[in-house]
Tab-separated table of N, CA and C in Angstrom:
chain	number	residue	atom	x	y	z
A	293	MET	N	-14.261	9.409	4.653
A	293	MET	CA	-13.416	8.301	4.263
A	293	MET	C	-14.195	7.347	3.368
A	294	VAL	N	-13.535	6.759	2.405
A	294	VAL	CA	-14.124	5.819	1.468
A	294	VAL	C	-13.553	4.436	1.764
A	295	SER	N	-14.375	3.393	1.687
A	295	SER	CA	-13.882	2.045	1.987
A	295	SER	C	-13.048	1.503	0.841
A	296	ALA	N	-12.345	0.401	1.132
A	296	ALA	CA	-11.451	-0.222	0.155
A	296	ALA	C	-12.174	-1.282	-0.674
A	297	HIS	N	-13.487	-1.121	-0.899
A	297	HIS	CA	-14.243	-2.148	-1.616
A	297	HIS	C	-13.777	-2.330	-3.055
A	298	GLY	N	-13.153	-1.337	-3.668
A	298	GLY	CA	-12.690	-1.452	-5.046
A	298	GLY	C	-11.384	-2.216	-5.192
A	299	LEU	N	-10.757	-2.552	-4.076
A	299	LEU	CA	-9.489	-3.268	-4.121
A	299	LEU	C	-9.746	-4.748	-4.370
A	300	PRO	N	-8.997	-5.374	-5.267
A	300	PRO	CA	-9.252	-6.780	-5.581
A	300	PRO	C	-8.830	-7.741	-4.475
A	301	HIS	N	-8.060	-7.299	-3.506
A	301	HIS	CA	-7.577	-8.193	-2.456
A	301	HIS	C	-8.624	-8.365	-1.360
A	302	ALA	N	-8.612	-9.510	-0.715
A	302	ALA	CA	-9.503	-9.788	0.405
A	302	ALA	C	-8.689	-10.413	1.530
A	303	TYR	N	-9.306	-10.566	2.688
A	303	TYR	CA	-8.638	-11.205	3.806
A	303	TYR	C	-8.119	-12.569	3.342
A	304	PRO	N	-6.925	-12.958	3.667
A	304	PRO	CA	-5.983	-12.360	4.608
A	304	PRO	C	-4.932	-11.475	3.947
A	305	PHE	N	-5.144	-11.086	2.700
A	305	PHE	CA	-4.099	-10.365	1.970
A	305	PHE	C	-4.446	-8.913	1.687
A	306	ARG	N	-5.428	-8.360	2.367
A	306	ARG	CA	-5.756	-6.938	2.208
A	306	ARG	C	-5.124	-6.175	3.363
A	307	PHE	N	-4.293	-5.186	3.026
A	307	PHE	CA	-3.581	-4.418	4.043
A	307	PHE	C	-3.993	-2.953	4.084
A	308	VAL	N	-5.032	-2.578	3.372
A	308	VAL	CA	-5.528	-1.205	3.412
A	308	VAL	C	-7.012	-1.236	3.771
A	309	ASP	N	-7.474	-0.197	4.467
A	309	ASP	CA	-8.857	-0.182	4.923
A	309	ASP	C	-9.699	0.922	4.287
A	310	LYS	N	-9.224	2.158	4.370
A	310	LYS	CA	-10.040	3.285	3.908
A	310	LYS	C	-9.193	4.348	3.220
A	311	ILE	N	-9.813	5.008	2.267
A	311	ILE	CA	-9.171	6.151	1.626
A	311	ILE	C	-9.381	7.359	2.524
A	312	VAL	N	-8.297	8.007	2.920
A	312	VAL	CA	-8.359	9.207	3.744
A	312	VAL	C	-8.396	10.439	2.858
A	313	ARG	N	-7.548	10.440	1.824
A	313	ARG	CA	-7.493	11.568	0.892
A	313	ARG	C	-7.356	11.008	-0.515
A	314	PRO	N	-8.380	11.164	-1.365
A	314	PRO	CA	-8.298	10.675	-2.739
A	314	PRO	C	-7.132	11.317	-3.491
A	315	ALA	N	-6.628	10.622	-4.487
A	315	ALA	CA	-5.453	11.075	-5.221
A	315	ALA	C	-5.745	12.171	-6.231
A	316	GLY	N	-6.955	12.285	-6.683
A	316	GLY	CA	-7.277	13.300	-7.680
A	316	GLY	C	-7.015	12.808	-9.093
A	317	ALA	N	-7.437	13.589	-10.054
A	317	ALA	CA	-7.373	13.187	-11.461
A	317	ALA	C	-5.955	12.954	-11.965
A	318	ASN	N	-4.994	13.757	-11.546
A	318	ASN	CA	-3.625	13.588	-12.050
A	318	ASN	C	-2.719	12.839	-11.069
A	319	PHE	N	-3.304	12.265	-10.017
A	319	PHE	CA	-2.598	11.461	-9.013
A	319	PHE	C	-1.377	12.172	-8.458
A	320	THR	N	-1.566	13.377	-7.962
A	320	THR	CA	-0.444	14.080	-7.352
A	320	THR	C	-0.046	13.403	-6.052
A	321	GLU	N	-1.022	13.060	-5.230
A	321	GLU	CA	-0.744	12.430	-3.949
A	321	GLU	C	-2.066	12.009	-3.325
A	322	GLY	N	-2.061	10.933	-2.567
A	322	GLY	CA	-3.253	10.474	-1.865
A	322	GLY	C	-2.836	9.662	-0.654
A	323	SER	N	-3.801	9.348	0.213
A	323	SER	CA	-3.446	8.548	1.383
A	323	SER	C	-4.598	7.637	1.794
A	324	ILE	N	-4.243	6.542	2.443
A	324	ILE	CA	-5.198	5.575	2.967
A	324	ILE	C	-4.868	5.319	4.428
A	325	SER	N	-5.770	4.640	5.113
A	325	SER	CA	-5.491	4.251	6.495
A	325	SER	C	-5.682	2.755	6.637
A	326	THR	N	-5.036	2.198	7.635
A	326	THR	CA	-5.189	0.785	7.958
A	326	THR	C	-4.937	0.604	9.441
A	327	ARG	N	-5.470	-0.451	9.987
A	327	ARG	CA	-5.291	-0.753	11.406
A	327	ARG	C	-4.630	-2.120	11.506
A	328	VAL	N	-3.573	-2.228	12.284
A	328	VAL	CA	-2.866	-3.497	12.482
A	328	VAL	C	-3.567	-4.214	13.633
A	329	THR	N	-4.122	-5.386	13.360
A	329	THR	CA	-4.818	-6.132	14.399
A	329	THR	C	-4.036	-7.383	14.786
A	330	ALA	N	-4.135	-7.757	16.049
A	330	ALA	CA	-3.379	-8.896	16.570
A	330	ALA	C	-3.829	-10.203	15.935
A	331	GLY	N	-5.095	-10.311	15.539
A	331	GLY	CA	-5.606	-11.554	14.979
A	331	GLY	C	-5.399	-11.704	13.480
A	332	ALA	N	-4.806	-10.730	12.838
A	332	ALA	CA	-4.617	-10.791	11.381
A	332	ALA	C	-3.566	-11.829	11.018
A	333	ARG	N	-3.702	-12.418	9.847
A	333	ARG	CA	-2.746	-13.436	9.399
A	333	ARG	C	-1.351	-12.857	9.205
A	334	ALA	N	-1.245	-11.584	8.931
A	334	ALA	CA	0.063	-10.954	8.715
A	334	ALA	C	0.772	-10.622	10.026
A	335	THR	N	0.066	-10.749	11.158
A	335	THR	CA	0.628	-10.368	12.451
A	335	THR	C	1.073	-11.606	13.220
A	336	THR	N	2.324	-11.577	13.681
A	336	THR	CA	2.869	-12.654	14.494
A	336	THR	C	3.571	-12.043	15.689
A	337	ASN	N	3.355	-12.608	16.853
A	337	ASN	CA	4.006	-12.121	18.072
A	337	ASN	C	3.805	-10.622	18.299
A	338	GLY	N	2.636	-10.098	17.928
A	338	GLY	CA	2.323	-8.704	18.216
A	338	GLY	C	2.750	-7.685	17.177
A	339	HIS	N	3.441	-8.102	16.100
A	339	HIS	CA	3.802	-7.154	15.032
A	339	HIS	C	3.738	-7.868	13.690
A	340	TRP	N	3.811	-7.071	12.616
A	340	TRP	CA	3.757	-7.671	11.284
A	340	TRP	C	4.906	-8.645	11.137
A	341	SER	N	4.634	-9.768	10.504
A	341	SER	CA	5.608	-10.848	10.444
A	341	SER	C	6.690	-10.650	9.389
A	342	SER	N	6.460	-9.797	8.410
A	342	SER	CA	7.440	-9.635	7.330
A	342	SER	C	7.541	-8.175	6.892
A	343	PRO	N	8.754	-7.660	6.767
A	343	PRO	CA	8.913	-6.284	6.273
A	343	PRO	C	8.373	-6.100	4.856
A	344	THR	N	8.378	-7.154	4.060
A	344	THR	CA	7.891	-7.071	2.681
A	344	THR	C	6.419	-6.679	2.633
A	345	LEU	N	5.685	-6.991	3.681
A	345	LEU	CA	4.262	-6.643	3.714
A	345	LEU	C	4.047	-5.137	3.702
A	346	LEU	N	5.016	-4.366	4.174
A	346	LEU	CA	4.897	-2.901	4.111
A	346	LEU	C	4.947	-2.420	2.663
A	347	ALA	N	5.808	-3.031	1.852
A	347	ALA	CA	5.853	-2.684	0.424
A	347	ALA	C	4.554	-3.106	-0.258
A	348	GLU	N	4.016	-4.255	0.107
A	348	GLU	CA	2.737	-4.707	-0.443
A	348	GLU	C	1.617	-3.755	-0.054
A	349	ALA	N	1.627	-3.252	1.167
A	349	ALA	CA	0.609	-2.293	1.605
A	349	ALA	C	0.688	-1.006	0.784
A	350	VAL	N	1.898	-0.548	0.479
A	350	VAL	CA	2.065	0.640	-0.367
A	350	VAL	C	1.509	0.362	-1.765
A	351	ALA	N	1.787	-0.828	-2.309
A	351	ALA	CA	1.274	-1.188	-3.636
A	351	ALA	C	-0.256	-1.212	-3.636
A	352	GLN	N	-0.857	-1.798	-2.603
A	352	GLN	CA	-2.316	-1.839	-2.525
A	352	GLN	C	-2.901	-0.428	-2.403
A	353	ALA	N	-2.255	0.411	-1.619
A	353	ALA	CA	-2.717	1.796	-1.484
A	353	ALA	C	-2.656	2.509	-2.829
A	354	ALA	N	-1.570	2.327	-3.545
A	354	ALA	CA	-1.410	2.985	-4.848
A	354	ALA	C	-2.480	2.527	-5.829
A	355	LEU	N	-2.740	1.228	-5.906
A	355	LEU	CA	-3.748	0.716	-6.831
A	355	LEU	C	-5.142	1.202	-6.461
A	356	LEU	N	-5.442	1.237	-5.171
A	356	LEU	CA	-6.750	1.716	-4.735
A	356	LEU	C	-6.924	3.202	-5.049
A	357	LEU	N	-5.902	3.995	-4.766
A	357	LEU	CA	-5.988	5.431	-5.012
A	357	LEU	C	-6.004	5.770	-6.496
A	358	GLU	N	-5.340	4.945	-7.282
A	358	GLU	CA	-5.334	5.184	-8.719
A	358	GLU	C	-6.719	4.975	-9.314
A	359	GLY	N	-7.579	4.273	-8.586
A	359	GLY	CA	-8.951	4.065	-9.043
A	359	GLY	C	-9.041	3.034	-10.135
A	360	GLY	N	-8.104	2.101	-10.126
A	360	GLY	CA	-8.075	1.069	-11.152
A	360	GLY	C	-9.246	0.110	-11.067
A	361	ASP	N	-9.503	-0.547	-12.150
A	361	ASP	CA	-10.539	-1.569	-12.251
A	361	ASP	C	-10.105	-2.779	-11.415
A	362	PRO	N	-10.937	-3.268	-10.476
A	362	PRO	CA	-10.557	-4.414	-9.656
A	362	PRO	C	-10.197	-5.651	-10.479
A	363	ASP	N	-10.869	-5.867	-11.631
A	363	ASP	CA	-10.537	-7.020	-12.466
A	363	ASP	C	-9.120	-6.904	-13.028
A	364	ILE	N	-8.723	-5.703	-13.436
A	364	ILE	CA	-7.356	-5.487	-13.918
A	364	ILE	C	-6.377	-5.641	-12.764
A	365	GLY	N	-6.730	-5.118	-11.600
A	365	GLY	CA	-5.875	-5.232	-10.425
A	365	GLY	C	-5.617	-6.668	-10.008
A	366	ARG	N	-6.604	-7.559	-10.175
A	366	ARG	CA	-6.428	-8.967	-9.821
A	366	ARG	C	-5.360	-9.629	-10.676
A	367	ARG	N	-5.213	-9.169	-11.894
A	367	ARG	CA	-4.211	-9.765	-12.789
A	367	ARG	C	-2.871	-9.033	-12.706
A	368	GLY	N	-2.823	-7.951	-11.940
A	368	GLY	CA	-1.580	-7.202	-11.769
A	368	GLY	C	-0.767	-7.762	-10.612
A	369	PHE	N	0.422	-7.208	-10.428
A	369	PHE	CA	1.266	-7.680	-9.331
A	369	PHE	C	2.321	-6.646	-8.967
A	370	LEU	N	2.844	-6.785	-7.755
A	370	LEU	CA	3.961	-5.969	-7.295
A	370	LEU	C	5.180	-6.434	-8.085
A	371	ALA	N	5.732	-5.549	-8.913
A	371	ALA	CA	6.802	-5.948	-9.827
A	371	ALA	C	8.196	-5.580	-9.344
A	372	GLY	N	8.296	-4.680	-8.372
A	372	GLY	CA	9.623	-4.307	-7.905
A	372	GLY	C	9.576	-3.389	-6.706
A	373	ILE	N	10.668	-3.409	-5.971
A	373	ILE	CA	10.825	-2.557	-4.800
A	373	ILE	C	12.151	-1.839	-4.972
A	374	ASP	N	12.141	-0.508	-4.842
A	374	ASP	CA	13.340	0.281	-5.093
A	374	ASP	C	13.653	1.176	-3.897
A	375	ASP	N	14.817	0.979	-3.303
A	375	ASP	CA	15.286	1.846	-2.218
A	375	ASP	C	14.234	1.980	-1.124
A	376	PHE	N	13.711	0.846	-0.662
A	376	PHE	CA	12.652	0.821	0.340
A	376	PHE	C	13.280	0.651	1.719
A	377	GLU	N	13.111	1.652	2.579
A	377	GLU	CA	13.673	1.638	3.934
A	377	GLU	C	12.599	1.241	4.933
A	378	ILE	N	12.934	0.321	5.816
A	378	ILE	CA	12.009	-0.074	6.869
A	378	ILE	C	12.683	0.222	8.199
A	379	HIS	N	12.103	1.141	8.948
A	379	HIS	CA	12.685	1.538	10.226
A	379	HIS	C	12.253	0.619	11.357
A	380	ARG	N	11.028	0.120	11.271
A	380	ARG	CA	10.532	-0.860	12.235
A	380	ARG	C	9.235	-1.451	11.713
A	381	LEU	N	8.857	-2.598	12.247
A	381	LEU	CA	7.591	-3.217	11.872
A	381	LEU	C	6.470	-2.646	12.738
A	382	PRO	N	5.290	-2.467	12.164
A	382	PRO	CA	4.167	-1.988	12.965
A	382	PRO	C	3.712	-3.060	13.953
A	383	GLU	N	3.151	-2.624	15.056
A	383	GLU	CA	2.683	-3.523	16.096
A	383	GLU	C	1.161	-3.554	16.126
A	384	ALA	N	0.633	-4.612	16.732
A	384	ALA	CA	-0.817	-4.758	16.862
A	384	ALA	C	-1.396	-3.527	17.554
A	385	ALA	N	-2.553	-3.104	17.101
A	385	ALA	CA	-3.321	-1.966	17.605
A	385	ALA	C	-2.834	-0.624	17.076
A	386	GLU	N	-1.812	-0.597	16.229
A	386	GLU	CA	-1.382	0.668	15.623
A	386	GLU	C	-2.294	1.026	14.459
A	387	SER	N	-2.533	2.303	14.305
A	387	SER	CA	-3.228	2.821	13.125
A	387	SER	C	-2.164	3.430	12.221
A	388	LEU	N	-2.175	3.021	10.968
A	388	LEU	CA	-1.171	3.480	10.006
A	388	LEU	C	-1.834	4.333	8.937
A	389	THR	N	-1.074	5.273	8.419
A	389	THR	CA	-1.464	6.037	7.245
A	389	THR	C	-0.413	5.774	6.180
A	390	ILE	N	-0.865	5.472	4.974
A	390	ILE	CA	0.052	5.236	3.863
A	390	ILE	C	-0.207	6.320	2.825
A	391	GLN	N	0.805	7.149	2.586
A	391	GLN	CA	0.716	8.210	1.579
A	391	GLN	C	1.497	7.753	0.360
A	392	VAL	N	0.901	7.911	-0.810
A	392	VAL	CA	1.576	7.525	-2.048
A	392	VAL	C	1.452	8.632	-3.072
A	393	ARG	N	2.416	8.648	-3.978
A	393	ARG	CA	2.326	9.554	-5.124
A	393	ARG	C	2.916	8.866	-6.345
A	394	LEU	N	2.297	9.110	-7.454
A	394	LEU	CA	2.740	8.569	-8.730
A	394	LEU	C	4.026	9.274	-9.140
A	395	THR	N	5.060	8.502	-9.517
A	395	THR	CA	6.309	9.132	-9.947
A	395	THR	C	6.653	8.832	-11.400
A	396	ALA	N	6.155	7.720	-11.951
A	396	ALA	CA	6.449	7.403	-13.354
A	396	ALA	C	5.463	6.364	-13.866
A	397	ARG	N	5.243	6.397	-15.168
A	397	ARG	CA	4.370	5.421	-15.824
A	397	ARG	C	4.992	5.046	-17.160
A	398	PHE	N	5.089	3.746	-17.416
A	398	PHE	CA	5.580	3.257	-18.696
A	398	PHE	C	4.704	2.082	-19.101
A	399	GLY	N	3.694	2.359	-19.919
A	399	GLY	CA	2.739	1.322	-20.296
A	399	GLY	C	2.012	0.793	-19.076
A	400	ALA	N	2.060	-0.516	-18.878
A	400	ALA	CA	1.365	-1.146	-17.753
A	400	ALA	C	2.171	-1.109	-16.460
A	401	VAL	N	3.411	-0.634	-16.511
A	401	VAL	CA	4.242	-0.556	-15.307
A	401	VAL	C	4.150	0.857	-14.735
A	402	VAL	N	3.835	0.932	-13.443
A	402	VAL	CA	3.640	2.212	-12.778
A	402	VAL	C	4.539	2.248	-11.551
A	403	LYS	N	5.219	3.383	-11.335
A	403	LYS	CA	6.099	3.542	-10.180
A	403	LYS	C	5.477	4.545	-9.219
A	404	PHE	N	5.445	4.166	-7.943
A	404	PHE	CA	4.900	5.008	-6.888
A	404	PHE	C	5.938	5.166	-5.783
A	405	TYR	N	5.917	6.317	-5.126
A	405	TYR	CA	6.697	6.519	-3.910
A	405	TYR	C	5.700	6.511	-2.760
A	406	GLY	N	6.016	5.788	-1.696
A	406	GLY	CA	5.100	5.711	-0.569
A	406	GLY	C	5.783	5.862	0.770
A	407	GLU	N	5.037	6.374	1.723
A	407	GLU	CA	5.486	6.472	3.117
A	407	GLU	C	4.428	5.836	3.998
A	408	VAL	N	4.881	4.982	4.918
A	408	VAL	CA	4.002	4.369	5.902
A	408	VAL	C	4.282	5.056	7.227
A	409	ARG	N	3.241	5.646	7.832
A	409	ARG	CA	3.401	6.396	9.077
A	409	ARG	C	2.518	5.820	10.171
A	410	SER	N	3.037	5.898	11.376
A	410	SER	CA	2.260	5.648	12.581
A	410	SER	C	2.270	6.974	13.329
A	411	GLY	N	1.160	7.688	13.278
A	411	GLY	CA	1.144	9.057	13.789
A	411	GLY	C	2.061	9.902	12.922
A	412	SER	N	3.009	10.601	13.522
A	412	SER	CA	3.953	11.409	12.747
A	412	SER	C	5.246	10.657	12.427
A	413	GLU	N	5.401	9.450	12.961
A	413	GLU	CA	6.617	8.657	12.757
A	413	GLU	C	6.575	7.905	11.428
A	414	ILE	N	7.605	8.081	10.603
A	414	ILE	CA	7.723	7.305	9.368
A	414	ILE	C	8.342	5.964	9.740
A	415	ILE	N	7.614	4.869	9.466
A	415	ILE	CA	8.162	3.553	9.793
A	415	ILE	C	8.708	2.829	8.562
A	416	ALA	N	8.290	3.270	7.371
A	416	ALA	CA	8.830	2.704	6.130
A	416	ALA	C	8.587	3.694	5.005
A	417	ARG	N	9.487	3.665	3.999
A	417	ARG	CA	9.285	4.520	2.826
A	417	ARG	C	10.148	4.025	1.679
A	418	GLY	N	9.697	4.332	0.480
A	418	GLY	CA	10.457	3.960	-0.703
A	418	GLY	C	9.557	3.846	-1.916
A	419	ALA	N	10.135	3.369	-3.010
A	419	ALA	CA	9.419	3.260	-4.276
A	419	ALA	C	9.063	1.809	-4.559
A	420	ILE	N	7.919	1.631	-5.184
A	420	ILE	CA	7.488	0.301	-5.631
A	420	ILE	C	7.055	0.402	-7.089
A	421	LEU	N	7.194	-0.689	-7.794
A	421	LEU	CA	6.711	-0.807	-9.170
A	421	LEU	C	5.546	-1.772	-9.181
A	422	VAL	N	4.501	-1.403	-9.877
A	422	VAL	CA	3.330	-2.253	-10.003
A	422	VAL	C	3.130	-2.538	-11.484
A	423	ARG	N	2.935	-3.791	-11.813
A	423	ARG	CA	2.599	-4.185	-13.188
A	423	ARG	C	1.099	-4.443	-13.190
A	424	ARG	N	0.358	-3.559	-13.846
A	424	ARG	CA	-1.100	-3.710	-13.911
A	424	ARG	C	-1.467	-4.757	-14.944
A	425	GLY	N	-2.523	-5.476	-14.679
A	425	GLY	CA	-3.003	-6.486	-15.621
A	425	GLY	C	-3.670	-5.835	-16.822
A	426	SER	N	-3.887	-6.610	-17.867
A	426	SER	CA	-4.562	-6.104	-19.070
A	426	SER	C	-6.072	-6.243	-18.928
A	427	PRO	N	-6.810	-5.368	-19.578
A	427	PRO	CA	-8.277	-5.468	-19.526
A	427	PRO	C	-8.771	-6.696	-20.248
């Protein structure tokens, strides 16, 4: 496993921990892992406080797996959420795996499909758009 040191986000806004499976040169598919902790700023009453954070976690996973420059990533942002289903919020002490795959690229805008799993259970899935910053 590789750490998330290349990700521009830091506590309390980092939702990914380690690369489990690198995406490869053509970004067919990759996955990361994260652990939901009770003391995290995103956790309230034992589970994540906002469903939107699952889409943000997918975006962070995609940027990390894409191997982007952290300086460019700092100027980028989550630009859209498309057909994103949330079945439930993760709870404290759960280990999550986020699998993403590149589905489209148009200049600085990149579309990814992601699934957030707890074990074999899919807890969220859908597409996100990321607008990468300029060098």
